[in-house]
Tab-separated table of C-alpha atoms in Angstrom:
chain	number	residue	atom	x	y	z
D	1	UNK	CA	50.481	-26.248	0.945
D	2	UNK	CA	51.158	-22.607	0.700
D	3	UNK	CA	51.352	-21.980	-2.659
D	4	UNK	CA	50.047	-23.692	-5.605
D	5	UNK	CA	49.868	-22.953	-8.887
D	6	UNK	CA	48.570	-24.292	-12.315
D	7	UNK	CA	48.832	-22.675	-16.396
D	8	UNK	CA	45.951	-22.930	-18.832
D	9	UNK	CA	46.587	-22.682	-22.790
D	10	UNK	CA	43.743	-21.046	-24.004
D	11	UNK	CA	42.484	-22.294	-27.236
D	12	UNK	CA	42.992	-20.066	-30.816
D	13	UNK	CA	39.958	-18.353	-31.886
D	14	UNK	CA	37.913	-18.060	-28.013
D	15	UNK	CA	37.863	-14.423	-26.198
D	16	UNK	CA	37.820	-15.325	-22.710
D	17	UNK	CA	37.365	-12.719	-19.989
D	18	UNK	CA	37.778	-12.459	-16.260
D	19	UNK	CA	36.239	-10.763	-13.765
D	20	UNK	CA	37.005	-11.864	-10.091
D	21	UNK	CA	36.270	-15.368	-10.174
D	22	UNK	CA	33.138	-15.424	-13.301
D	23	UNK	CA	34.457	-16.529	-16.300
D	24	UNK	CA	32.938	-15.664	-19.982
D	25	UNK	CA	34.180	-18.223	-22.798
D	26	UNK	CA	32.819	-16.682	-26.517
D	27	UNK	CA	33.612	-17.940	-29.580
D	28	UNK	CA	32.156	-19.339	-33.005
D	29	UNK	CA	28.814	-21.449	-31.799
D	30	UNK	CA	28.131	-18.628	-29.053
D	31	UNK	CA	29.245	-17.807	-25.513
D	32	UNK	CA	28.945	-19.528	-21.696
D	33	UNK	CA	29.178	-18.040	-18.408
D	34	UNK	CA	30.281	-19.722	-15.489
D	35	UNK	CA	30.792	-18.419	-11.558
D	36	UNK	CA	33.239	-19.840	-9.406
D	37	UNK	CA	32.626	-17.662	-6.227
D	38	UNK	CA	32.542	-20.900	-3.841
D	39	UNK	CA	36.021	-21.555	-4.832
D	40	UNK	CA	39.198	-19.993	-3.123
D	41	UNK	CA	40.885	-19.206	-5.935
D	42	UNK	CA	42.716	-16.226	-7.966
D	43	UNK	CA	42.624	-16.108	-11.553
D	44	UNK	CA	45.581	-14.301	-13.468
D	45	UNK	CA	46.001	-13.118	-17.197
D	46	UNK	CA	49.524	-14.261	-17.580
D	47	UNK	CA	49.350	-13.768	-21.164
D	48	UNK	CA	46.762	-13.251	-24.405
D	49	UNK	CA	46.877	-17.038	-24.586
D	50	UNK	CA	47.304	-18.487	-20.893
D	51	UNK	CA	45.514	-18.387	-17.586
D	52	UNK	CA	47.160	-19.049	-14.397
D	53	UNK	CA	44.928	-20.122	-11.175
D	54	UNK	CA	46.782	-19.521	-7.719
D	55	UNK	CA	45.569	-21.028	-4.524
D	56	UNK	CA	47.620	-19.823	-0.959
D	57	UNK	CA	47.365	-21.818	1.934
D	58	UNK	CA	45.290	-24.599	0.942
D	59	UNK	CA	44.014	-28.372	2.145
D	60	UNK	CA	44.248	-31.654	0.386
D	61	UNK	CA	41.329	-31.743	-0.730
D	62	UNK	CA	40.800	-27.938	-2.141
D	63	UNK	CA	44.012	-28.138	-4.139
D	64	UNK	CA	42.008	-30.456	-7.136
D	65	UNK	CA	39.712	-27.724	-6.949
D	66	UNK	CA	42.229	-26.087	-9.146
D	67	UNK	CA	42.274	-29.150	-11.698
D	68	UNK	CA	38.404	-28.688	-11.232
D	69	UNK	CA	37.677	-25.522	-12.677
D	70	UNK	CA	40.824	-25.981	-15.468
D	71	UNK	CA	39.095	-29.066	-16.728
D	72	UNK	CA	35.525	-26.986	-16.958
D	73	UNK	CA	37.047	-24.166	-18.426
D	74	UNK	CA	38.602	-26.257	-20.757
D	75	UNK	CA	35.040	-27.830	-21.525
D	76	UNK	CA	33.626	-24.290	-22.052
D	77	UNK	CA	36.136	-23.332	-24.681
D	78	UNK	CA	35.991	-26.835	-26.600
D	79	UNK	CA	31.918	-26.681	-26.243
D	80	UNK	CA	32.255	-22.844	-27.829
D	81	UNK	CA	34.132	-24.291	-30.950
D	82	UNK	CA	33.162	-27.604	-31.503
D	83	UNK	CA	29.947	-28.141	-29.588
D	84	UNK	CA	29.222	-31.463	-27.396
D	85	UNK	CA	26.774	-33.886	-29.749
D	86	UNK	CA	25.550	-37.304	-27.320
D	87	UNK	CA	24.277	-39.994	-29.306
D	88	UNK	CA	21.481	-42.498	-27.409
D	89	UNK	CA	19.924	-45.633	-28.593
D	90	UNK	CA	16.437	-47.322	-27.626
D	91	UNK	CA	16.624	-50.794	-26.282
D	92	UNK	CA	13.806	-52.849	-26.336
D	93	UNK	CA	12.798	-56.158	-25.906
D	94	UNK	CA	8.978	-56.627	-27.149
D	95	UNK	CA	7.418	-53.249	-27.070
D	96	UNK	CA	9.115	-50.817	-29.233
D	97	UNK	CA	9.811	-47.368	-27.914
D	98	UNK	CA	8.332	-44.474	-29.904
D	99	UNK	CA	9.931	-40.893	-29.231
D	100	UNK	CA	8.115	-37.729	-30.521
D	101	UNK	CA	9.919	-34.770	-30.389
D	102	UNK	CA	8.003	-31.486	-29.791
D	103	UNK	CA	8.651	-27.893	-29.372
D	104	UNK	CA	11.966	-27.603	-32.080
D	105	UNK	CA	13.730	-29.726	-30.284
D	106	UNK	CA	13.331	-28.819	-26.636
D	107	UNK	CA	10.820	-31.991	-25.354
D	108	UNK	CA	10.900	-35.759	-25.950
D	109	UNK	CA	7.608	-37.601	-25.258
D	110	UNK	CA	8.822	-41.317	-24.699
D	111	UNK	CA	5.660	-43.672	-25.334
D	112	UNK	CA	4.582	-47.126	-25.252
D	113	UNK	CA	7.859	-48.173	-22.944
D	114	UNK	CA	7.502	-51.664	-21.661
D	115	UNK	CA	3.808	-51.768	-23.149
D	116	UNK	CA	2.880	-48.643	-20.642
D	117	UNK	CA	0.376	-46.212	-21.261
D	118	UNK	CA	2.180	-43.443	-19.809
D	119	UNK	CA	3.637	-40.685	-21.570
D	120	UNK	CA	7.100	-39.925	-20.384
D	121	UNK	CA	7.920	-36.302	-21.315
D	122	UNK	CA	11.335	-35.092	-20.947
D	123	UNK	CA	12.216	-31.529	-20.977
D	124	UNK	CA	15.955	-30.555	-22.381
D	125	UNK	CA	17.933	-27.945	-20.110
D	126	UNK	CA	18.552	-25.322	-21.838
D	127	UNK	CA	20.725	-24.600	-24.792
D	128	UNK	CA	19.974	-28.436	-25.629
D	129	UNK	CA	18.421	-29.619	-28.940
D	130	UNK	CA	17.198	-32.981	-29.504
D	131	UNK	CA	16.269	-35.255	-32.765
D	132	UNK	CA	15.632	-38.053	-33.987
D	133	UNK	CA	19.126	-39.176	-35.942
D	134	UNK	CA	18.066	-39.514	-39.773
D	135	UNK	CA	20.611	-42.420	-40.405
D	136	UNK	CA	19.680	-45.036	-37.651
D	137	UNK	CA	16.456	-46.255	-36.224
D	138	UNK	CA	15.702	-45.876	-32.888
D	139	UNK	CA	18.829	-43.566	-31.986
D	140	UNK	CA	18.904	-39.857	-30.755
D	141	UNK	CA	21.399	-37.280	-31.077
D	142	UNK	CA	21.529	-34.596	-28.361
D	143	UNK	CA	23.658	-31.186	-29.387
D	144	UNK	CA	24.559	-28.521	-27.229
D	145	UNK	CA	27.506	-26.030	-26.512
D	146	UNK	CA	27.799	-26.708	-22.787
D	147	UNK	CA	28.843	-30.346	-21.350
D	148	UNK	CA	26.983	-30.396	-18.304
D	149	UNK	CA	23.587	-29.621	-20.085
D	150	UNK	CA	23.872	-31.841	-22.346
D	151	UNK	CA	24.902	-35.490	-20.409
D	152	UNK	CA	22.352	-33.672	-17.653
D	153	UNK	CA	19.946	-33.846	-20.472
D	154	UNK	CA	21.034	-37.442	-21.508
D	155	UNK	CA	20.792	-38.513	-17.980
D	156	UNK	CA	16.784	-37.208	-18.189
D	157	UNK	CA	15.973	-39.017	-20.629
D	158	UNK	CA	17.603	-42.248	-19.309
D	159	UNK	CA	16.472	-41.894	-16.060
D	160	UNK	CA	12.725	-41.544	-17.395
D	161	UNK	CA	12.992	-45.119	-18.611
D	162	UNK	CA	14.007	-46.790	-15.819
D	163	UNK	CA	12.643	-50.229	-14.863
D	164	UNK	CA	10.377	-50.315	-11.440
D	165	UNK	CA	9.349	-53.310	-9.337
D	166	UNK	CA	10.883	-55.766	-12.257
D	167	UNK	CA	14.961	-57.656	-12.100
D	168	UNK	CA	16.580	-55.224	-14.071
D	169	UNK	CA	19.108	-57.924	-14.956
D	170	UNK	CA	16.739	-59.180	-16.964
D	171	UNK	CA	14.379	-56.064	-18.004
D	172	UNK	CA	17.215	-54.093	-19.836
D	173	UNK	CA	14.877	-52.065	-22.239
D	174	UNK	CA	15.078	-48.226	-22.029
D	175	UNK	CA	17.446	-45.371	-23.401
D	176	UNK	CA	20.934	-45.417	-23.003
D	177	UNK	CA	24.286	-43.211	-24.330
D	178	UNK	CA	26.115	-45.146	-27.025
D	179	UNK	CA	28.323	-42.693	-28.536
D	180	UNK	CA	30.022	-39.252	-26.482
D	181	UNK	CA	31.271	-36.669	-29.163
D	182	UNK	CA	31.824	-32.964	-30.604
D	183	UNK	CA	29.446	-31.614	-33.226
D	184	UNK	CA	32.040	-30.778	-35.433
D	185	UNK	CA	34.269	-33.798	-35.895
D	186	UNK	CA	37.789	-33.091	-35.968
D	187	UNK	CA	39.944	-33.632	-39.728
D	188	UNK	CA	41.966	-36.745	-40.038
């Protein structure tokens, strides 16, 4: 293809600058940086409100690059206004799961999983908070402004309690995502 082309509405309230191909998203929860150097692709100021990426003479397979770094800008600019909040639940069979969380936030220590004596501690990335959710037993809630940190961080903590040497068809305890969300839930 030689040319390709693609506009992105930027949302009200986010300041959102350029410079070669780094992009800085600020708005009411804070600001993210993000570098898209390894990309071939031009980024244009067509407007206070729109972004257009251009790509010239391009394969298959690097045109949904351009989709790509839309959809994580995108992310960026919700994640600066409404914040990403992941909701997990403990599943357990016999032997409960007990989570302390340590450090404001920032560690999980996952005890007593399948009867072990092992302390499982999970460190979130950063910019991630964890707690313990006051309504429901058993259930955390994992708040951040930027996506990938946060199901990154969600992805930790499941893969910390995964099931070794046993059918895990039949072993199903451990951590798991129940709920994907904003922080600040949208008016109906």
């Amino acid at each position: 293809t030689i040319h390709a082309s693609r506009v992105l509405n930027l949302i009200e309230g986010v300041e959102v600058k350029t410079k070669g191909r780094s992009i800085s998203v600020k708005g009411p929860r804070g600001s993210l940086h993000r570098n898209f150097n390894h990309i071939r692709l031009e980024f244009t100021r067509v407007s206070a409100t729109k972004l257009r990426f251009d790509m010239w003479f391009s394969t298959s397979k690097e045109l949904a690059c351009i989709r790509t770094v839309s959809s994580h800008i995108t992310n960026m600019m919700v994640g600066v206004t409404k914040g990403y909040k992941y909701k997990m639940r403990s599943v357990y069979a016999h032997f409960p799961i007990n989570c302390a969380i340590t450090e404001g936030g920032t560690i999980i220590d996952i005890r007593n999983f399948l009867g072990e004596k092992f302390v499982r501690q999970v460190k979130m990335l950063e910019g991630v908070k964890v707690m313990a959710s006051p309504k429901q037993k058993d259930e955390l809630i994992l708040e951040g402004n930027d996506l990938e940190l946060v199901s990154r961080s969600a992805a930790l903590i499941q893969q910390s309690t995964t099931v070794k040497k046993k059918d895990i068809r039949k072993f199903l305890d451990g951590i798991y995502v129940s709920e994907k969300g904003t922080v600040v839930q949208p008016a109906n």
